[in-house]
Amino acid sequence: MQFSENWLRTMVNPNMTSDELSHLLTMSGLEVEEVEAVAPPFSNVVVGEVLEVAKHPNADRLNVCQVDVKTGTILNIVCGAPNVRVGMKVPCAMAGAVLPPGADGKPFEIKVGQLRGVESQGMLCSARELKLSDDQGGLLELPDDAPVGQNFRDYFLLNDLKFTIKLTPNKADCLSVLGVAREVSALTDTPLKQPTIQAATVNLDEKLPVKISAPDLCGRFAGRVIRGLNAKASTPQWMKHRLERSGQRSISALVDISNYVMLELGRPSHVFDLDKIHGSLDVRWGKPGEQIKLLNGNTVEVDGWIGVIADEQQLESLAGIMGGDATAVSLETSNIYLEAAFWFPHAIQGRSRRFNFSTDAAHRFERGVDFATVVEHIERITALLIEICGTAETRIGPVDDQIVNLPKRDAVTVRTARAARIIGVEITDDMIANIFTRLGLSFDQQPGLFAVTPPSYRFDIEIEEDLIEEIARVYGFENIPALPPVAASAMRIAPENIRSLFDVRHLLADLDYQEVVNFSFVDSAWEIDFADNQAPIKLLNPIASQMNVMRSSLIASLVANVRYNINRKATRVRVFEIGAVFHRDASVQDGPLDVAGYHQPKRVAGLAYGAVAEEQWGQASRNVDFFDIKADLEALFAPRSLRFVKREHPSLHPGRSARVELDGHDIGMIGELHPRLQQKYDLPLAPVVFEVDALALQQRVVPAYTEISKFPAVTRDLALVVKQAVQAQELVDIFAAEKQGNAACAIVQAIVLFDEYQGKGLENDEKSLAFRFTLQDTQNTLQDDQVDVAMSALIAAATTKLAAKLRA
């Protein structure tokens, strides 16, 4: 929101400087982003009148002008502007004037001097030379009534500042100069001077038939027929100044007046060319297939989600967003239909973004516009139209005001004691009553309790805390003392057996992964592809159509990250993410960090694509595989041991995937991306992914002292022949169980699979798995008979449970 300080001070003029006013607005919640002068400094420039123009005797493109500036002396000024003429009024920089810096960055001082042999006693100025605009069309021509000799800065109201404020979405009531003035009046207890609005004299008995077919779209619609206007009339200079300093470009008088009242009162309106309307108007929801060409030149197609204003032949406007080109006013327009309405915010929200543009009208209507002053604002626009564009033939019809469905304003209660407790200062009933009165809030008061009825222009007052916020704003955030917390605070030492997610991030970074942060809402197609989730948790108001559900897995987002990098010529990608996933769970109850019915565990996921290492001379280049990522996962959990069990997952290769188990619990999965998804998402190579429970990864074993043996270790190799269907993990599990249950096997310190063989000497359905056992005792040097007993027990266990046999 941008506005002129001088304009604001016509409505409320507190006794404070511009800097103080800026600080006041910021501290009240209307953050002032920028305060900028409307024009750079310059001096000794006045309004001059050109009396004579003669050709320069020594230059074809120069003229010698006689200029009156009411100093008693006619100035002789050499000018090269093509539009100079006798009788025009123009800014004149007299000798001694200092103009804004030019291209060299230095101020430009005007001196009396010779130009091609003719003395020049000043300079006639363009808007570009005064840094008022980039217009290069020649001298800045002033209106005929400009007072000759008056200081140009005073005449053009250049001693002014432009305020740019950043509003939060709930402060729609401040999207106008009047709204900001109301705030300043309440904050400073300074009288508010609202624009005077008088009903126009009706001298035409004509109404345009209007039907409101969608009361859930439009609650109030008002319009008026006005005939005999002069659309070619010039917009007054004061109005142009205020529009330009509010970020609006002057277009034509009819459009400028509508925009002006929007900025002044916060009421977007629309002016239709009455002669271009076919019959009556209908305010309704759109129909699939209907199209409209808008004022911005775009042709858009609507459906039942978009509100429209239509006549008997075509669409004429997108409700609350933008008018149509078919009924746009032009300089030839003489008869108009002036419209102002109340559109429900929920019926406008998101509509303009669907068409990839935004308008000032939609910005206001989707936040809420005053529904009680529609007719008053019609009268304000009418008065300006008659003042600027009125002619002797102008005829004004009555206001046709249709009210079908206005918002209900329920009283909101606030307790004095609760306000005092939340704000942290002593608040009395009298203080709250005074604040509500200054804010223009009507209320019923009981001791310690107020029932406030929000005004029609406030859509942000719904609960008690909203009123407490208003009390705090007007009381002054700076007046609230900064006090230390009254509760005792103590540093809590994190348990040793839990490591933070920050430590996990460092571990993954050490393993050459880079962290990514993705949205928690994803495309529903991803949930089907990567999690086989046919009933994902849907968002009620997604920020984009392709981000409409909550994710139940992190893998899809990581694959999208890989695609993004591959499209930018990356050949090796290693990324990880730590984030929440979302599952339906009826057992979950509401809590400080929980929502009933939804389980939100944190997960850690990683993905590796391309070469296992950066290309180098000391290592042969190869692509990353399942076992590389398995090693990374084991390093993350070390010294705890993981167990990998073959499993199938909808997003993983059926023969190259596994379930990850820790202490008998399923904590995640690992595997190569399914070929079907690799093809669907255009990946030249198959990435390897993992996803595990973050809580399981955070838990660790507290280090405990274990005696280191002084005696030498013994290694024995054991090759067992088993059926093809037997997994190596099954043998490892049998060996581990035997070590735990058989005292003779307690000397086994490590078991490593080092070879798998299939082929000559074995049956087609057999394979040989070779293990290396490390055995060691902390008390004695191992003897061969001890080692033989342990190895025999291990062989017997494998033979009994899996029919394994020693390889010959």
CSV table of C-alpha atoms in Angstrom, one decimal, residues 61-406:
chain,number,residue,atom,x,y,z
A,61,ARG,CA,17.1,24.0,-33.5
A,62,LEU,CA,17.1,26.7,-30.8
A,63,ASN,CA,14.6,29.4,-30.0
A,64,VAL,CA,14.9,32.6,-28.0
A,65,CYS,CA,12.0,33.0,-25.6
A,66,GLN,CA,10.8,35.9,-23.6
A,67,VAL,CA,9.5,34.6,-20.2
A,68,ASP,CA,7.6,36.3,-17.5
A,69,VAL,CA,8.2,35.1,-13.9
A,70,LYS,CA,6.7,38.1,-12.1
A,71,THR,CA,10.0,39.5,-11.0
A,72,GLY,CA,9.5,42.8,-12.8
A,73,THR,CA,12.0,41.8,-15.5
A,74,ILE,CA,11.2,39.7,-18.6
A,75,LEU,CA,13.8,36.9,-18.9
A,76,ASN,CA,15.6,36.1,-22.1
A,77,ILE,CA,16.0,32.3,-22.3
A,78,VAL,CA,17.4,30.2,-25.1
A,79,CYS,CA,15.4,26.9,-25.4
A,80,GLY,CA,15.7,23.9,-27.7
A,81,ALA,CA,12.4,22.1,-26.7
A,82,PRO,CA,10.3,21.3,-29.8
A,83,ASN,CA,7.0,22.0,-27.9
A,84,VAL,CA,7.7,25.6,-26.7
A,85,ARG,CA,5.1,28.1,-27.8
A,86,VAL,CA,3.7,31.5,-26.9
A,87,GLY,CA,1.3,31.4,-24.0
A,88,MET,CA,2.3,28.1,-22.5
A,89,LYS,CA,3.2,27.9,-18.8
A,90,VAL,CA,6.2,26.0,-17.8
A,91,PRO,CA,8.7,25.4,-14.9
A,92,CYS,CA,11.4,28.0,-15.2
A,93,ALA,CA,14.8,27.7,-13.5
A,94,MET,CA,16.1,31.2,-12.8
A,95,ALA,CA,19.8,32.1,-12.5
A,96,GLY,CA,21.2,30.5,-9.3
A,97,ALA,CA,18.8,27.6,-9.4
A,98,VAL,CA,20.3,24.2,-8.5
A,99,LEU,CA,18.6,21.3,-10.4
A,100,PRO,CA,18.8,17.5,-9.6
A,101,PRO,CA,22.1,15.8,-10.6
A,102,GLY,CA,22.6,14.7,-14.2
A,103,ALA,CA,24.4,11.7,-15.6
A,104,ASP,CA,27.6,12.7,-14.0
A,105,GLY,CA,26.0,12.7,-10.5
A,106,LYS,CA,26.7,16.4,-9.8
A,107,PRO,CA,24.1,19.0,-9.1
A,108,PHE,CA,23.3,21.2,-12.1
A,109,GLU,CA,23.5,25.0,-11.4
A,110,ILE,CA,21.8,27.5,-13.7
A,111,LYS,CA,23.9,30.5,-14.6
A,112,VAL,CA,23.5,33.4,-16.9
A,113,GLY,CA,25.6,32.6,-20.0
A,114,GLN,CA,25.9,32.8,-23.8
A,115,LEU,CA,24.3,30.2,-26.0
A,116,ARG,CA,25.5,30.5,-29.6
A,117,GLY,CA,26.0,34.2,-29.1
A,118,VAL,CA,22.7,35.0,-27.4
A,119,GLU,CA,22.5,35.5,-23.6
A,120,SER,CA,20.3,33.1,-21.7
A,121,GLN,CA,19.1,34.1,-18.2
A,122,GLY,CA,17.6,30.8,-17.1
A,123,MET,CA,16.2,27.5,-18.3
A,124,LEU,CA,12.8,26.2,-19.2
A,125,CYS,CA,12.5,22.7,-17.7
A,126,SER,CA,11.1,19.3,-18.7
A,127,ALA,CA,9.8,16.7,-16.3
A,128,ARG,CA,12.9,14.6,-17.0
A,129,GLU,CA,15.2,17.4,-16.1
A,130,LEU,CA,13.5,17.9,-12.7
A,131,LYS,CA,13.5,14.1,-12.2
A,132,LEU,CA,9.7,14.0,-12.0
A,133,SER,CA,9.4,11.3,-14.8
A,134,ASP,CA,11.3,9.8,-17.7
A,135,ASP,CA,9.1,11.6,-20.3
A,136,GLN,CA,11.2,13.0,-23.1
A,137,GLY,CA,8.4,14.8,-24.9
A,138,GLY,CA,9.7,18.3,-24.3
A,139,LEU,CA,8.9,20.9,-21.7
A,140,LEU,CA,6.5,20.1,-18.8
A,141,GLU,CA,3.4,22.0,-19.8
A,142,LEU,CA,1.4,23.4,-16.9
A,143,PRO,CA,-2.3,24.1,-16.8
A,144,ASP,CA,-3.5,27.5,-18.0
A,145,ASP,CA,-4.5,28.5,-14.4
A,146,ALA,CA,-1.0,28.0,-13.0
A,147,PRO,CA,-0.1,31.2,-11.1
A,148,VAL,CA,2.9,32.8,-12.8
A,149,GLY,CA,5.8,33.4,-10.4
A,150,GLN,CA,4.8,30.9,-7.8
A,151,ASN,CA,7.4,28.5,-6.5
A,152,PHE,CA,7.1,25.4,-8.6
A,153,ARG,CA,7.6,23.0,-5.7
A,154,ASP,CA,4.7,24.6,-3.9
A,155,TYR,CA,2.5,24.7,-7.0
A,156,PHE,CA,3.2,21.1,-7.9
A,157,LEU,CA,3.0,19.9,-4.2
A,158,LEU,CA,6.5,18.5,-4.4
A,159,ASN,CA,7.2,19.0,-0.7
A,160,ASP,CA,5.6,15.6,-0.1
A,161,LEU,CA,6.6,12.1,0.9
A,162,LYS,CA,5.5,8.7,-0.4
A,163,PHE,CA,4.8,6.1,2.3
A,164,THR,CA,5.0,2.4,1.4
A,165,ILE,CA,3.5,0.2,4.0
A,166,LYS,CA,3.6,-3.6,4.2
A,167,LEU,CA,0.2,-4.9,5.4
A,168,THR,CA,-0.5,-8.3,6.9
A,169,PRO,CA,-3.4,-10.1,5.2
A,170,ASN,CA,-5.7,-9.4,8.2
A,171,LYS,CA,-5.4,-5.6,7.9
A,172,ALA,CA,-7.6,-5.2,4.8
A,173,ASP,CA,-9.2,-2.1,6.5
A,174,CYS,CA,-6.0,-0.2,5.9
A,175,LEU,CA,-5.9,-0.7,2.1
A,176,SER,CA,-7.0,2.9,1.7
A,177,VAL,CA,-5.9,6.3,2.8
A,178,LEU,CA,-9.0,6.5,5.0
A,179,GLY,CA,-8.2,3.2,6.6
A,180,VAL,CA,-4.6,4.4,7.5
A,181,ALA,CA,-6.1,7.7,8.7
A,182,ARG,CA,-8.4,5.8,11.0
A,183,GLU,CA,-5.5,4.0,12.5
A,184,VAL,CA,-3.5,7.2,13.0
A,185,SER,CA,-6.5,8.9,14.5
A,186,ALA,CA,-6.9,6.1,17.0
A,187,LEU,CA,-3.2,5.8,17.8
A,188,THR,CA,-2.7,9.6,18.4
A,189,ASP,CA,-6.3,10.5,19.5
A,190,THR,CA,-6.4,13.1,16.7
A,191,PRO,CA,-9.7,14.0,15.1
A,192,LEU,CA,-10.5,12.2,11.9
A,193,LYS,CA,-11.8,14.3,8.9
A,194,GLN,CA,-13.6,11.9,6.5
A,195,PRO,CA,-14.3,13.0,2.9
A,196,THR,CA,-17.6,14.8,2.7
A,197,ILE,CA,-20.2,12.7,0.8
A,198,GLN,CA,-23.4,14.2,-0.4
A,199,ALA,CA,-26.1,12.5,-2.4
A,200,ALA,CA,-26.3,13.7,-6.0
A,201,THR,CA,-29.6,15.2,-7.3
A,202,VAL,CA,-31.4,12.6,-9.3
A,203,ASN,CA,-32.9,14.0,-12.6
A,204,LEU,CA,-33.2,10.8,-14.6
A,205,ASP,CA,-35.7,8.0,-13.9
A,206,GLU,CA,-33.7,5.1,-15.3
A,207,LYS,CA,-32.4,1.9,-13.8
A,208,LEU,CA,-30.5,-0.9,-15.5
A,209,PRO,CA,-32.1,-4.2,-14.6
A,210,VAL,CA,-29.8,-6.3,-12.5
A,211,LYS,CA,-30.4,-9.8,-11.1
A,212,ILE,CA,-28.3,-11.4,-8.4
A,213,SER,CA,-28.4,-15.1,-9.1
A,214,ALA,CA,-25.6,-16.1,-6.8
A,215,PRO,CA,-26.1,-14.7,-3.2
A,216,ASP,CA,-23.1,-16.7,-2.1
A,217,LEU,CA,-21.0,-14.7,-4.5
A,218,CYS,CA,-22.4,-11.2,-4.1
A,219,GLY,CA,-24.2,-10.0,-1.0
A,220,ARG,CA,-24.9,-6.5,-2.1
A,221,PHE,CA,-24.9,-4.9,-5.6
A,222,ALA,CA,-25.5,-1.2,-6.3
A,223,GLY,CA,-25.4,0.6,-9.6
A,224,ARG,CA,-26.4,3.9,-11.2
A,225,VAL,CA,-27.0,5.1,-14.7
A,226,ILE,CA,-25.4,8.4,-15.6
A,227,ARG,CA,-25.9,10.0,-19.1
A,228,GLY,CA,-24.3,12.9,-20.9
A,229,LEU,CA,-20.7,12.8,-19.4
A,230,ASN,CA,-17.6,14.3,-21.2
A,231,ALA,CA,-15.1,11.4,-21.1
A,232,LYS,CA,-12.5,13.7,-22.8
A,233,ALA,CA,-12.3,15.9,-19.7
A,234,SER,CA,-8.8,16.2,-18.2
A,235,THR,CA,-8.1,14.6,-14.9
A,236,PRO,CA,-7.3,17.4,-12.4
A,237,GLN,CA,-3.7,17.9,-11.5
A,238,TRP,CA,-4.3,17.3,-7.8
A,239,MET,CA,-5.9,13.9,-8.6
A,240,LYS,CA,-3.1,12.9,-10.9
A,241,HIS,CA,-0.6,13.7,-8.2
A,242,ARG,CA,-2.4,11.6,-5.6
A,243,LEU,CA,-2.8,8.7,-8.1
A,244,GLU,CA,0.9,8.8,-9.2
A,245,ARG,CA,2.1,8.9,-5.6
A,246,SER,CA,0.0,5.9,-4.8
A,247,GLY,CA,1.5,3.9,-7.7
A,248,GLN,CA,-1.3,4.4,-10.1
A,249,ARG,CA,-0.9,5.7,-13.7
A,250,SER,CA,-3.4,8.3,-15.0
A,251,ILE,CA,-5.5,6.8,-17.8
A,252,SER,CA,-8.6,8.8,-18.4
A,253,ALA,CA,-10.9,10.8,-16.2
A,254,LEU,CA,-13.5,8.1,-15.9
A,255,VAL,CA,-11.0,5.4,-14.9
A,256,ASP,CA,-9.0,7.8,-12.8
A,257,ILE,CA,-12.0,8.7,-10.6
A,258,SER,CA,-12.8,5.1,-10.0
A,259,ASN,CA,-9.2,4.3,-9.1
A,260,TYR,CA,-9.0,7.4,-6.9
A,261,VAL,CA,-12.0,6.4,-4.8
A,262,MET,CA,-10.6,2.9,-4.4
A,263,LEU,CA,-7.4,4.4,-3.0
A,264,GLU,CA,-9.3,7.0,-0.9
A,265,LEU,CA,-12.0,4.8,0.6
A,266,GLY,CA,-10.9,1.3,-0.2
A,267,ARG,CA,-13.9,0.6,-2.5
A,268,PRO,CA,-13.1,-0.9,-5.9
A,269,SER,CA,-15.8,-0.1,-8.4
A,270,HIS,CA,-16.3,-0.4,-12.1
A,271,VAL,CA,-17.5,1.9,-14.8
A,272,PHE,CA,-19.3,0.2,-17.8
A,273,ASP,CA,-20.0,1.9,-21.1
A,274,LEU,CA,-23.8,1.8,-20.9
A,275,ASP,CA,-24.3,1.8,-24.6
A,276,LYS,CA,-22.3,-1.4,-25.0
A,277,ILE,CA,-24.4,-3.4,-22.5
A,278,HIS,CA,-26.9,-5.7,-24.0
A,279,GLY,CA,-30.1,-5.7,-22.0
A,280,SER,CA,-29.9,-6.5,-18.3
A,281,LEU,CA,-27.1,-7.8,-16.1
A,282,ASP,CA,-26.9,-11.0,-14.2
A,283,VAL,CA,-24.5,-11.6,-11.3
A,284,ARG,CA,-23.8,-15.3,-11.2
A,285,TRP,CA,-21.2,-18.1,-11.3
A,286,GLY,CA,-19.6,-18.8,-14.6
A,287,LYS,CA,-20.5,-21.7,-16.8
A,288,PRO,CA,-17.9,-24.2,-18.3
A,289,GLY,CA,-16.7,-23.0,-21.7
A,290,GLU,CA,-17.6,-19.4,-21.3
A,291,GLN,CA,-14.9,-16.9,-22.3
A,292,ILE,CA,-14.3,-13.2,-21.7
A,293,LYS,CA,-11.7,-10.8,-23.1
A,294,LEU,CA,-10.5,-8.6,-20.2
A,295,LEU,CA,-9.2,-5.1,-19.9
A,296,ASN,CA,-5.6,-6.3,-19.9
A,297,GLY,CA,-6.1,-7.9,-23.3
A,298,ASN,CA,-6.2,-11.5,-22.0
A,299,THR,CA,-9.0,-13.9,-23.0
A,300,VAL,CA,-9.8,-16.3,-20.3
A,301,GLU,CA,-12.1,-19.3,-19.9
A,302,VAL,CA,-14.3,-19.5,-16.8
A,303,ASP,CA,-16.2,-22.3,-15.1
A,304,GLY,CA,-18.5,-22.7,-12.1
A,305,TRP,CA,-15.7,-21.6,-9.6
A,306,ILE,CA,-15.4,-18.1,-11.1
A,307,GLY,CA,-18.0,-15.3,-10.5
A,308,VAL,CA,-19.0,-13.2,-13.4
A,309,ILE,CA,-21.3,-10.3,-14.4
A,310,ALA,CA,-23.0,-11.1,-17.6
A,311,ASP,CA,-25.5,-9.3,-19.9
A,312,GLU,CA,-28.0,-11.1,-22.1
A,313,GLN,CA,-25.4,-11.9,-24.8
A,314,GLN,CA,-21.9,-12.3,-23.2
A,315,LEU,CA,-19.8,-12.0,-20.1
A,316,GLU,CA,-18.9,-8.4,-19.2
A,317,SER,CA,-16.7,-8.7,-16.1
A,318,LEU,CA,-14.9,-11.2,-13.8
A,319,ALA,CA,-16.7,-10.5,-10.4
A,320,GLY,CA,-14.4,-8.6,-8.1
A,321,ILE,CA,-11.4,-9.0,-10.3
A,322,MET,CA,-11.4,-7.2,-13.6
A,323,GLY,CA,-13.8,-5.7,-16.1
A,324,GLY,CA,-14.3,-6.9,-19.7
A,325,ASP,CA,-13.0,-5.2,-22.8
A,326,ALA,CA,-16.4,-5.4,-24.5
A,327,THR,CA,-18.0,-2.7,-22.2
A,328,ALA,CA,-14.8,-0.7,-21.4
A,329,VAL,CA,-15.2,3.1,-21.4
A,330,SER,CA,-13.3,5.2,-23.9
A,331,LEU,CA,-12.9,8.8,-24.7
A,332,GLU,CA,-16.0,8.5,-26.8
A,333,THR,CA,-18.1,7.3,-23.9
A,334,SER,CA,-21.0,9.6,-22.8
A,335,ASN,CA,-23.3,7.2,-21.0
A,336,ILE,CA,-22.1,5.0,-18.2
A,337,TYR,CA,-23.3,2.4,-15.6
A,338,LEU,CA,-21.5,2.9,-12.4
A,339,GLU,CA,-21.2,-0.3,-10.3
A,340,ALA,CA,-20.1,-1.0,-6.7
A,341,ALA,CA,-20.7,-4.3,-4.8
A,342,PHE,CA,-19.8,-6.4,-1.9
A,343,TRP,CA,-18.2,-9.7,-3.0
A,344,PHE,CA,-17.7,-12.4,-0.4
A,345,PRO,CA,-14.0,-12.9,0.3
A,346,HIS,CA,-14.1,-16.6,-0.1
A,347,ALA,CA,-15.7,-16.2,-3.5
A,348,ILE,CA,-12.8,-14.1,-4.8
A,349,GLN,CA,-9.8,-15.7,-3.1
A,350,GLY,CA,-7.5,-17.6,-5.4
A,351,ARG,CA,-9.4,-16.7,-8.6
A,352,SER,CA,-7.0,-14.1,-10.0
A,353,ARG,CA,-4.0,-16.3,-9.3
A,354,ARG,CA,-5.7,-19.0,-11.4
A,355,PHE,CA,-5.3,-16.7,-14.4
A,356,ASN,CA,-1.7,-15.7,-13.5
A,357,PHE,CA,-2.4,-12.1,-12.7
A,358,SER,CA,-3.4,-9.9,-9.8
A,359,THR,CA,-5.5,-6.8,-9.5
A,360,ASP,CA,-6.0,-4.1,-6.9
A,361,ALA,CA,-9.7,-4.9,-6.8
A,362,ALA,CA,-9.1,-8.7,-6.2
A,363,HIS,CA,-6.4,-7.9,-3.6
A,364,ARG,CA,-9.0,-5.9,-1.6
A,365,PHE,CA,-12.1,-8.0,-2.2
A,366,GLU,CA,-10.5,-11.3,-1.2
A,367,ARG,CA,-9.5,-9.8,2.2
A,368,GLY,CA,-12.9,-8.1,2.8
A,369,VAL,CA,-14.4,-4.7,1.8
A,370,ASP,CA,-16.9,-2.6,3.8
A,371,PHE,CA,-20.3,-3.8,2.9
A,372,ALA,CA,-22.3,-1.1,4.7
A,373,THR,CA,-21.1,1.9,2.7
A,374,VAL,CA,-21.6,0.8,-0.9
A,375,VAL,CA,-24.2,3.5,-1.6
A,376,GLU,CA,-22.1,6.2,0.1
A,377,HIS,CA,-19.2,5.3,-2.1
A,378,ILE,CA,-21.3,5.4,-5.2
A,379,GLU,CA,-22.3,8.9,-4.3
A,380,ARG,CA,-18.7,9.9,-3.8
A,381,ILE,CA,-17.8,8.6,-7.2
A,382,THR,CA,-20.8,10.3,-8.7
A,383,ALA,CA,-19.9,13.7,-7.2
A,384,LEU,CA,-16.4,13.5,-8.7
A,385,LEU,CA,-17.8,12.4,-12.1
A,386,ILE,CA,-20.1,15.4,-12.2
A,387,GLU,CA,-17.4,17.8,-11.0
A,388,ILE,CA,-14.8,16.7,-13.6
A,389,CYS,CA,-16.8,15.2,-16.4
A,390,GLY,CA,-20.2,16.8,-16.0
A,391,THR,CA,-21.9,18.8,-18.8
A,392,ALA,CA,-25.1,20.7,-19.2
A,393,GLU,CA,-26.7,17.5,-20.6
A,394,THR,CA,-25.6,15.3,-17.7
A,395,ARG,CA,-28.4,13.2,-16.2
A,396,ILE,CA,-28.1,11.2,-13.1
A,397,GLY,CA,-30.3,8.1,-12.3
A,398,PRO,CA,-31.2,6.8,-8.9
A,399,VAL,CA,-28.9,4.3,-7.1
A,400,ASP,CA,-30.3,0.8,-7.5
A,401,ASP,CA,-29.1,-0.9,-4.3
A,402,GLN,CA,-29.9,-4.6,-3.9
A,403,ILE,CA,-29.1,-6.3,-0.6
A,404,VAL,CA,-29.5,-10.1,-0.6
A,405,ASN,CA,-27.0,-11.6,1.8
A,406,LEU,CA,-24.8,-9.6,4.1
